[in-house]
Amino acid sequence: MFFHQDDLQFEVEVEEPNPRFAKMLQQAIGGAEGEMRVALQYMFQAFAVPRDHEEYRTLLMETAVEELGHIEMLATAVTKNLEGASRAQREAAREDAVIDEMMDSGQPRQALSAGLHAMPVDSNGVPFTGNYVVASGNLAADLYANVMAESTGRLLATRLYEMTDDPGMKDMLSYLIARDTMHQNQWHAAIDSLGEHLPVPASFPQEKENGDVNYTFMSTTREEREDPETPWTSGDAPDGKGEFSSGRQPGSGYADVEAMVEEMYNEVN
Amino acid sequence: MFFHQDDLQFEVEVEEPNPRFAKMLQQAIGGAEGEMRVALQYMFQAFAVPRDHEEYRTLLMETAVEELGHIEMLATAVTKNLEGASRAQREAAREDAVIDEMMDSGQPRQALSAGLHAMPVDSNGVPFTGNYVVASGNLAADLYANVMAESTGRLLATRLYEMTDDPGMKDMLSYLIARDTMHQNQWHAAIDSLGEHLPVPASFPQEKENGDVNYTFMSTTREEREDPETPWTSGDAPDGKGEFSSGRQPGSGYADVEAMVEEMYNEVN
Amino acid sequence: MFFHQDDLQFEVEVEEPNPRFAKMLQQAIGGAEGEMRVALQYMFQAFAVPRDHEEYRTLLMETAVEELGHIEMLATAVTKNLEGASRAQREAAREDAVIDEMMDSGQPRQALSAGLHAMPVDSNGVPFTGNYVVASGNLAADLYANVMAESTGRLLATRLYEMTDDPGMKDMLSYLIARDTMHQNQWHAAIDSLGEHLPVPASFPQEKENGDVNYTFMSTTREEREDPETPWTSGDAPDGKGEFSSGRQPGSGYADVEAMVEEMYNEVN
Amino acid sequence: MFFHQDDLQFEVEVEEPNPRFAKMLQQAIGGAEGEMRVALQYMFQAFAVPRDHEEYRTLLMETAVEELGHIEMLATAVTKNLEGASRAQREAAREDAVIDEMMDSGQPRQALSAGLHAMPVDSNGVPFTGNYVVASGNLAADLYANVMAESTGRLLATRLYEMTDDPGMKDMLSYLIARDTMHQNQWHAAIDSLGEHLPVPASFPQEKENGDVNYTFMSTTREEREDPETPWTSGDAPDGKGEFSSGRQPGSGYADVEAMVEEMYNEVN
Amino acid sequence: MFFHQDDLQFEVEVEEPNPRFAKMLQQAIGGAEGEMRVALQYMFQAFAVPRDHEEYRTLLMETAVEELGHIEMLATAVTKNLEGASRAQREAAREDAVIDEMMDSGQPRQALSAGLHAMPVDSNGVPFTGNYVVASGNLAADLYANVMAESTGRLLATRLYEMTDDPGMKDMLSYLIARDTMHQNQWHAAIDSLGEHLPVPASFPQEKENGDVNYTFMSTTREEREDPETPWTSGDAPDGKGEFSSGRQPGSGYADVEAMVEEMYNEVN
Amino acid sequence: MFFHQDDLQFEVEVEEPNPRFAKMLQQAIGGAEGEMRVALQYMFQAFAVPRDHEEYRTLLMETAVEELGHIEMLATAVTKNLEGASRAQREAAREDAVIDEMMDSGQPRQALSAGLHAMPVDSNGVPFTGNYVVASGNLAADLYANVMAESTGRLLATRLYEMTDDPGMKDMLSYLIARDTMHQNQWHAAIDSLGEHLPVPASFPQEKENGDVNYTFMSTTREEREDPETPWTSGDAPDGKGEFSSGRQPGSGYADVEAMVEEMYNEVN
């Protein structure tokens, strides 16, 4: 059961409304890296955690609920960036600077369909989709999905931070970036708390997997090359259950190398 | 800012788990008539209501938050319907009745991608999309969208009610249907409270619209027919601003009727 | 069976071709509020009306057919707005003003994929989807969907009207807005003609719905508040079948208020 | 401007209603090979034909209008297949055979969202999308798109024909297959009427294209092979403007063949 | 099994980076006419060709593999167009010209989600979809789909060619246009090699199709018109199996012409 | 530049063709956890790696190319599962067991659109979308996305393994699961090789983020609760740059606790 309190998690101020930045913010609302995704992802993951893992269920649901509040903050930011263009912008434009900007800059639906308010779409105008949500029913897989979501989410927020000069927007983004820092850390901490879990899913008995190719880096370059001696071609694998080696795709050798060599020889001689 | 309390708005019990009904319930979660749609629709509408219409903003947000709790109830119902098939079903099937059912009945992703849990997709497996959300920035248009959403939503819930014999599922649906009754009524009451608002948007001066065709039912049957004397071809229009008449598409008469008649005459003689 | 006559329902003139306005018009063709949606929605609804409701079937199909003609008008308007930019625009731009505008303004596919013609996409370039169509098999639900479609449709048309100075475009939009006025009115008249139909679907016996919560506004604010005495918390409900009251989510009270108070007391003392 | 006449282009009868076949027919309505696609494709193509190509514009629009009538026929067929299951089917099933079938067979939305009527979705329940429509602004490209649409469309119709034993359905499909025969032929005839048009677009001066690779079949097998002497590696090209030859991807030879050979030599010796 | 060689099929140079052209190029990567479509289309078609049609299987797979290399070329071109704006552009813009351009011109995700690199989306930002791929299991239908794909693909490439002044981009496009010339020709040659194959699918016995309407052009204009004497209303049909005639939709005549004429007569007199 | 060799990376055998398993396998081809996703994801990531990170570029591209071969293997498996049902299945069914199965089990398009071959769709029939691809332009974020993709991918493969009894299918899946083990390990090894990289993106100076909330777990339960003393509420954060603490949403305390307490006191007394 959910509840709401009518003030924002963090106050949102916009000094110089900027319709183009409103468009950018949409990516953080309805985009693949946005808050709708994480809010719904953590919520559906929480729904799937059995009651005897209460600790994780709570972790997921509490964070889902926080993210709902981020949608609210960002929607407020979009509205405030569209409420009225700055005086400077207005003077440059003929009549209605805000609408003009939206028409120009590729998010006309924000004027036409939403009356200059936030929408559940990304910065290109593509609608949010349930496809973005990963809730696999396997806790380790879900937590890695969350690490990824917060990594791309924080990346997006830092990009937005660099694109604005507005102090209010910088404050809000500084807050959201900080939360993403926490969320990355909390998902990593939760993964660590699982103990041995690699390869995911750990429940599958590894003796059933093909033992010839499960720790071999498989080169697919056309011409065979030397083992590049990288961290993924030799040494212990991170799961602690195998040792890396280097190889080729099975069957990709030249079936009849002698004939091949002869043919090539003839070519050059 | 949002909060959560770790019990359901209404307790969800399933006596006889039924994977096929789990699939059906997905329509009420991620479908066009489902709870994700209304939760997000009311939320985005609330974001767009200016602060001086507090009353409506609160109405919309409070209901949005209630709908979040309905997603939670339905997700619980899906999980419980998938948790284990009934003894009867299990005995009939070879090994894993639940997975077998999902494989058969066209929602294999619920087993393959979600480990037998709820997903943000509809009963056909099509993901939820931001396209479902209507938040136009015009309160009257939004409220009509909400009447429609609750009408199709209640229709769906009653269809689900008829499809199940499980007392727990009937109880849950009886609760949800009752809430849809209330929601239909509250949106109608909110529309009534707007006073004169037709045609939407009322702010557009009607003298700017083409006065020749704004209260005329336009027949498009190939052969002209008599005015059928329906409630939409005569009498006062519901907006109280015009009188219905009956007509044809402009220009759809035979340009040169005499020639036409002559031609047809020759055909029959 | 359908037929076509090779002139438009209403003549479309464009004095000053404007590629950006062409992009805007796409919303009225392939967008959620556009003519493809209503044409197909009314058509599929008509397909579903049983033969003994001929009157409604005819109403729906005749209007569907009219809307097909609106797609045609708008496609003509798009083409004319792209046919050649105005002299003024051409001189400002280097070589091909129209293509330049499309490249700039976020609908490049209109040049690249369609050779500067109309497309079945919205103003953000997102393709039309069958998801927009509501045809529920329940006449009342369908008619409310139509009221909503025409409300958001007329809203869009009036927004487009305000965005253009072109007399030809204003004439065309004045015509389309007038038709939307009629269509809103005709759907309301059709709803009225149904008699008692609330809550939709009226065929579901209300004694099966949970009688405790079907006329109660359910507050979800975190802190309990006074009944706000709104039109949706007291008085007769619009369906004439219940009386509004005001309440909280079931079970959302503080389970052990005394303990709670004591805890809070300690905090402040 | 469009018109409608209230009887079908071809009468639709169903002797033994079959919900599974209703689902199949959806592919011919809202699928990639379906009638919504061709109706809208020909319509948007017609919108884009300039007035001085009246002949082609008429050809396209008249066929578009015919296809609208096919949607109507197929929607009728869906409804009739869902109207009531056969006596045999009913007796086998517990209560409501039709709903049971839809629940089982992966199109539950047809019961849940549409009350057992036609929908703008394909047989997998995926909604129709504007993406299916090809209207490129180039007549030759469009006509090839139409040949393709009718080829896959007729293929679908023949597959449906083979899947049903119902005489009414066979009659309807026999009619639709015949129309597809005509449409394939008419698009081929229209292409022929264009005269020399290959490669599309013919307006692009071929001297601007890279003359080294425009008539060479480019082999991408890992190991070089003999010219297979196929109709596309030698002889005159169908456009009459070049002669086929056979080759490899540019730069895909072994850069330093001598070194290579030596290396391989060492491997085998 | 696939292999890769780390140089491009054709070298990609960009003299004057141009973010807007980067956006245009996305259409050729992830758009309906783009290289992802043809690469995957030919690949899935090849998977479906039975082993006894080795020749066609090889033709399809080799071309699929070539197209993978075109994605690589175009992705390189996108990156190079975004790597840094030209000095001229930089001076005009305030700080970061490239990001500014992307923000303005409707593909902000390229900065926000991809850090100024290629993405699997089209020039409007709409993601690539498996819907674009046609692999019908019927070789003739597939080859026509390929002719169409290369026709719209070459059309796109020539449009891009006309939109750029960059010599590097012109070279790359000249190469790709040449390949499209070859591919159009090779698919036509493959179709010719099939011998008689019309109407597709040729395996369906034509005596099963409705013989009354399979070679008749069906006029759907509202008013009956004269046979326009076009190549598709008389003469031999291209499949060599019928003769074109001209007609009307079955049943679309005026049922009672005499009454009709009389009615019209009265109207004019 | 890509190449192909006409044998599979691993031989695919099917002893007992099973159309339902063919449908399941589609999830591993065109689904969110499937091979099209990883092939394209690694490819687009490789395109974005600058030349001075050759090692990672090669790692990504070589794995992308391997995944292309997995699409090929799985497509072969789909075809073989559909090539003809087992004798047992055939005898049970009336005429064509395979088509019957596809019609029943919710993937009719595989028969209708693809002639019983592989398609670029998931097991629910929803088409593959470019949305699945994560290529952010930040190597660490991309590598976490890859860990996630291989975690959900291996989870899917093990679920498929458990669902089949066919020895050939078990062999193929055992091979694919082994490769997923390797890929999980190689991405982890690559992440380790980056050194300190948390929080992602590491390039953003942390002093710019809001220092009050970047290491605090933020509880959102309605009623305040004790710090649960979990690994994410105390101790060093995994990034080694902060220490976890536990708190509430900013501003979510009762503003005026004294008044609140008094009010509650009155309620209970």
PDB file of C-alpha atoms in Angstrom, chain D residues 104-255:
ATOM      1  CA  ASP D 104      -6.002 -21.138 -23.910  1.00  0.00           C
ATOM      2  CA  SER D 105      -4.736 -20.089 -27.221  1.00  0.00           C
ATOM      3  CA  GLY D 106      -2.818 -16.989 -26.567  1.00  0.00           C
ATOM      4  CA  GLN D 107      -5.116 -14.173 -27.632  1.00  0.00           C
ATOM      5  CA  PRO D 108      -6.906 -13.487 -24.340  1.00  0.00           C
ATOM      6  CA  ARG D 109      -7.227  -9.804 -25.134  1.00  0.00           C
ATOM      7  CA  GLN D 110      -9.825 -10.695 -27.742  1.00  0.00           C
ATOM      8  CA  ALA D 111     -12.081 -11.721 -24.887  1.00  0.00           C
ATOM      9  CA  LEU D 112     -10.801  -9.300 -22.252  1.00  0.00           C
ATOM     10  CA  SER D 113     -10.363  -6.091 -24.239  1.00  0.00           C
ATOM     11  CA  ALA D 114     -12.680  -6.531 -27.187  1.00  0.00           C
ATOM     12  CA  GLY D 115     -15.561  -8.654 -25.993  1.00  0.00           C
ATOM     13  CA  LEU D 116     -14.919 -11.249 -28.689  1.00  0.00           C
ATOM     14  CA  HIS D 117     -14.612  -8.938 -31.686  1.00  0.00           C
ATOM     15  CA  ALA D 118     -11.957  -7.979 -34.226  1.00  0.00           C
ATOM     16  CA  MET D 119      -9.005  -5.875 -33.102  1.00  0.00           C
ATOM     17  CA  PRO D 120      -6.265  -3.926 -34.874  1.00  0.00           C
ATOM     18  CA  VAL D 121      -3.646  -6.476 -33.811  1.00  0.00           C
ATOM     19  CA  ASP D 122      -1.955  -9.460 -35.435  1.00  0.00           C
ATOM     20  CA  SER D 123      -2.433 -13.143 -34.627  1.00  0.00           C
ATOM     21  CA  ASN D 124       0.155 -12.916 -31.852  1.00  0.00           C
ATOM     22  CA  GLY D 125      -1.668  -9.978 -30.323  1.00  0.00           C
ATOM     23  CA  VAL D 126       0.965  -7.430 -31.338  1.00  0.00           C
ATOM     24  CA  PRO D 127      -0.683  -4.131 -32.329  1.00  0.00           C
ATOM     25  CA  PHE D 128      -0.626  -2.809 -35.882  1.00  0.00           C
ATOM     26  CA  THR D 129       2.046  -0.173 -36.377  1.00  0.00           C
ATOM     27  CA  GLY D 130       2.516   2.686 -38.826  1.00  0.00           C
ATOM     28  CA  ASN D 131       5.961   1.166 -39.376  1.00  0.00           C
ATOM     29  CA  TYR D 132       4.423  -1.366 -41.741  1.00  0.00           C
ATOM     30  CA  VAL D 133       3.462   1.337 -44.219  1.00  0.00           C
ATOM     31  CA  VAL D 134       5.907   2.075 -47.044  1.00  0.00           C
ATOM     32  CA  ALA D 135       5.216   5.300 -48.902  1.00  0.00           C
ATOM     33  CA  SER D 136       8.552   6.572 -50.093  1.00  0.00           C
ATOM     34  CA  GLY D 137       7.601   9.363 -52.447  1.00  0.00           C
ATOM     35  CA  ASN D 138       9.207   7.375 -55.296  1.00  0.00           C
ATOM     36  CA  LEU D 139       6.686   5.594 -57.468  1.00  0.00           C
ATOM     37  CA  ALA D 140       8.870   2.680 -58.551  1.00  0.00           C
ATOM     38  CA  ALA D 141       9.987   1.955 -54.989  1.00  0.00           C
ATOM     39  CA  ASP D 142       6.384   2.141 -53.854  1.00  0.00           C
ATOM     40  CA  LEU D 143       5.188  -0.229 -56.542  1.00  0.00           C
ATOM     41  CA  TYR D 144       7.849  -2.788 -55.603  1.00  0.00           C
ATOM     42  CA  ALA D 145       6.726  -2.421 -51.994  1.00  0.00           C
ATOM     43  CA  ASN D 146       3.211  -3.196 -53.210  1.00  0.00           C
ATOM     44  CA  VAL D 147       4.307  -6.268 -55.140  1.00  0.00           C
ATOM     45  CA  MET D 148       5.959  -7.479 -51.957  1.00  0.00           C
ATOM     46  CA  ALA D 149       2.920  -6.670 -49.803  1.00  0.00           C
ATOM     47  CA  GLU D 150       0.629  -8.607 -52.116  1.00  0.00           C
ATOM     48  CA  SER D 151       3.075 -11.505 -52.361  1.00  0.00           C
ATOM     49  CA  THR D 152       3.283 -11.984 -48.616  1.00  0.00           C
ATOM     50  CA  GLY D 153      -0.432 -11.169 -48.352  1.00  0.00           C
ATOM     51  CA  ARG D 154      -1.450 -13.854 -50.823  1.00  0.00           C
ATOM     52  CA  LEU D 155       0.939 -16.291 -49.151  1.00  0.00           C
ATOM     53  CA  LEU D 156      -0.807 -15.636 -45.848  1.00  0.00           C
ATOM     54  CA  ALA D 157      -4.245 -16.031 -47.389  1.00  0.00           C
ATOM     55  CA  THR D 158      -3.324 -19.377 -48.968  1.00  0.00           C
ATOM     56  CA  ARG D 159      -1.931 -20.576 -45.635  1.00  0.00           C
ATOM     57  CA  LEU D 160      -5.184 -19.606 -43.943  1.00  0.00           C
ATOM     58  CA  TYR D 161      -7.103 -21.373 -46.723  1.00  0.00           C
ATOM     59  CA  GLU D 162      -5.223 -24.591 -46.006  1.00  0.00           C
ATOM     60  CA  MET D 163      -5.879 -24.312 -42.281  1.00  0.00           C
ATOM     61  CA  THR D 164      -9.664 -24.226 -42.419  1.00  0.00           C
ATOM     62  CA  ASP D 165     -12.277 -26.740 -43.453  1.00  0.00           C
ATOM     63  CA  ASP D 166     -15.141 -24.314 -43.145  1.00  0.00           C
ATOM     64  CA  PRO D 167     -16.802 -23.813 -46.573  1.00  0.00           C
ATOM     65  CA  GLY D 168     -17.735 -20.216 -45.805  1.00  0.00           C
ATOM     66  CA  MET D 169     -14.196 -19.368 -44.798  1.00  0.00           C
ATOM     67  CA  LYS D 170     -12.834 -21.148 -47.860  1.00  0.00           C
ATOM     68  CA  ASP D 171     -15.147 -19.078 -50.078  1.00  0.00           C
ATOM     69  CA  MET D 172     -14.093 -15.823 -48.500  1.00  0.00           C
ATOM     70  CA  LEU D 173     -10.418 -16.705 -48.733  1.00  0.00           C
ATOM     71  CA  SER D 174     -10.834 -17.876 -52.316  1.00  0.00           C
ATOM     72  CA  TYR D 175     -12.209 -14.424 -53.060  1.00  0.00           C
ATOM     73  CA  LEU D 176      -9.384 -12.629 -51.220  1.00  0.00           C
ATOM     74  CA  ILE D 177      -6.722 -14.807 -52.863  1.00  0.00           C
ATOM     75  CA  ALA D 178      -8.182 -13.947 -56.270  1.00  0.00           C
ATOM     76  CA  ARG D 179      -8.011 -10.254 -55.445  1.00  0.00           C
ATOM     77  CA  ASP D 180      -4.387 -10.674 -54.410  1.00  0.00           C
ATOM     78  CA  THR D 181      -3.719 -12.334 -57.741  1.00  0.00           C
ATOM     79  CA  MET D 182      -5.167  -9.289 -59.473  1.00  0.00           C
ATOM     80  CA  HIS D 183      -3.272  -6.885 -57.252  1.00  0.00           C
ATOM     81  CA  GLN D 184       0.044  -8.606 -57.838  1.00  0.00           C
ATOM     82  CA  ASN D 185      -0.631  -8.408 -61.539  1.00  0.00           C
ATOM     83  CA  GLN D 186      -1.729  -4.791 -61.509  1.00  0.00           C
ATOM     84  CA  TRP D 187       1.368  -3.652 -59.621  1.00  0.00           C
ATOM     85  CA  HIS D 188       3.584  -5.568 -62.046  1.00  0.00           C
ATOM     86  CA  ALA D 189       1.701  -3.972 -64.951  1.00  0.00           C
ATOM     87  CA  ALA D 190       2.169  -0.565 -63.405  1.00  0.00           C
ATOM     88  CA  ILE D 191       5.900  -1.203 -62.972  1.00  0.00           C
ATOM     89  CA  ASP D 192       6.130  -2.265 -66.602  1.00  0.00           C
ATOM     90  CA  SER D 193       4.342   0.906 -67.629  1.00  0.00           C
ATOM     91  CA  LEU D 194       7.108   2.968 -66.053  1.00  0.00           C
ATOM     92  CA  GLY D 195       9.565   1.831 -68.693  1.00  0.00           C
ATOM     93  CA  GLU D 196      13.234   1.789 -67.736  1.00  0.00           C
ATOM     94  CA  HIS D 197      13.411   2.389 -64.002  1.00  0.00           C
ATOM     95  CA  LEU D 198      16.223   0.221 -62.659  1.00  0.00           C
ATOM     96  CA  PRO D 199      18.131   0.669 -60.485  1.00  0.00           C
ATOM     97  CA  VAL D 200      15.596   2.531 -58.338  1.00  0.00           C
ATOM     98  CA  PRO D 201      15.693   5.534 -58.104  1.00  0.00           C
ATOM     99  CA  ALA D 202      16.433   5.913 -61.810  1.00  0.00           C
ATOM    100  CA  SER D 203      16.820   9.655 -61.430  1.00  0.00           C
ATOM    101  CA  PHE D 204      20.176   9.309 -59.688  1.00  0.00           C
ATOM    102  CA  PRO D 205      23.012   9.598 -62.253  1.00  0.00           C
ATOM    103  CA  GLN D 206      24.895   6.328 -62.135  1.00  0.00           C
ATOM    104  CA  GLU D 207      28.228   7.972 -62.864  1.00  0.00           C
ATOM    105  CA  LYS D 208      28.097   9.234 -59.317  1.00  0.00           C
ATOM    106  CA  GLU D 209      28.070   5.709 -57.908  1.00  0.00           C
ATOM    107  CA  ASN D 210      31.301   3.824 -57.306  1.00  0.00           C
ATOM    108  CA  GLY D 211      31.934   2.114 -60.644  1.00  0.00           C
ATOM    109  CA  ASP D 212      34.207  -0.562 -59.196  1.00  0.00           C
ATOM    110  CA  VAL D 213      31.619  -2.435 -57.234  1.00  0.00           C
ATOM    111  CA  ASN D 214      28.212  -1.773 -58.760  1.00  0.00           C
ATOM    112  CA  TYR D 215      27.919  -5.007 -60.739  1.00  0.00           C
ATOM    113  CA  THR D 216      30.125  -7.320 -58.705  1.00  0.00           C
ATOM    114  CA  PHE D 217      28.801 -10.057 -56.501  1.00  0.00           C
ATOM    115  CA  MET D 218      30.796  -9.753 -53.316  1.00  0.00           C
ATOM    116  CA  SER D 219      31.631 -13.026 -51.639  1.00  0.00           C
ATOM    117  CA  THR D 220      31.971 -12.966 -47.867  1.00  0.00           C
ATOM    118  CA  THR D 221      32.723 -16.583 -47.129  1.00  0.00           C
ATOM    119  CA  ARG D 222      35.670 -16.863 -44.823  1.00  0.00           C
ATOM    120  CA  GLU D 223      37.720 -18.934 -47.244  1.00  0.00           C
ATOM    121  CA  GLU D 224      37.837 -17.636 -50.752  1.00  0.00           C
ATOM    122  CA  ARG D 225      35.963 -19.830 -53.176  1.00  0.00           C
ATOM    123  CA  GLU D 226      35.604 -20.278 -56.910  1.00  0.00           C
ATOM    124  CA  ASP D 227      33.091 -18.127 -58.771  1.00  0.00           C
ATOM    125  CA  PRO D 228      29.996 -20.320 -58.421  1.00  0.00           C
ATOM    126  CA  GLU D 229      28.824 -19.317 -61.926  1.00  0.00           C
ATOM    127  CA  THR D 230      25.366 -18.294 -60.877  1.00  0.00           C
ATOM    128  CA  PRO D 231      22.976 -15.982 -62.724  1.00  0.00           C
ATOM    129  CA  TRP D 232      24.161 -13.191 -60.423  1.00  0.00           C
ATOM    130  CA  THR D 233      27.897 -13.595 -60.937  1.00  0.00           C
ATOM    131  CA  SER D 234      28.062 -13.433 -64.707  1.00  0.00           C
ATOM    132  CA  GLY D 235      25.999 -12.267 -67.662  1.00  0.00           C
ATOM    133  CA  ASP D 236      24.071  -9.068 -68.210  1.00  0.00           C
ATOM    134  CA  ALA D 237      22.492  -7.504 -65.164  1.00  0.00           C
ATOM    135  CA  PRO D 238      18.685  -7.179 -65.283  1.00  0.00           C
ATOM    136  CA  ASP D 239      18.851  -3.395 -65.425  1.00  0.00           C
ATOM    137  CA  GLY D 240      20.638  -3.677 -68.776  1.00  0.00           C
ATOM    138  CA  LYS D 241      23.280  -1.263 -67.616  1.00  0.00           C
ATOM    139  CA  GLY D 242      26.124  -3.475 -66.500  1.00  0.00           C
ATOM    140  CA  GLU D 243      27.601  -6.947 -66.524  1.00  0.00           C
ATOM    141  CA  PHE D 244      27.838  -9.154 -63.482  1.00  0.00           C
ATOM    142  CA  SER D 245      31.192 -10.228 -62.154  1.00  0.00           C
ATOM    143  CA  SER D 246      32.313 -12.036 -59.040  1.00  0.00           C
ATOM    144  CA  GLY D 247      34.668 -10.753 -56.339  1.00  0.00           C
ATOM    145  CA  ARG D 248      35.544 -10.401 -52.692  1.00  0.00           C
ATOM    146  CA  GLN D 249      34.985  -7.669 -50.134  1.00  0.00           C
ATOM    147  CA  PRO D 250      37.512  -4.881 -50.848  1.00  0.00           C
ATOM    148  CA  GLY D 251      40.546  -5.264 -48.634  1.00  0.00           C
ATOM    149  CA  SER D 252      39.591  -8.726 -47.487  1.00  0.00           C
ATOM    150  CA  GLY D 253      42.585 -10.423 -49.047  1.00  0.00           C
ATOM    151  CA  TYR D 254      45.427 -11.392 -46.752  1.00  0.00           C
ATOM    152  CA  ALA D 255      47.461  -8.232 -46.491  1.00  0.00           C
TER     153      ALA D 255
END
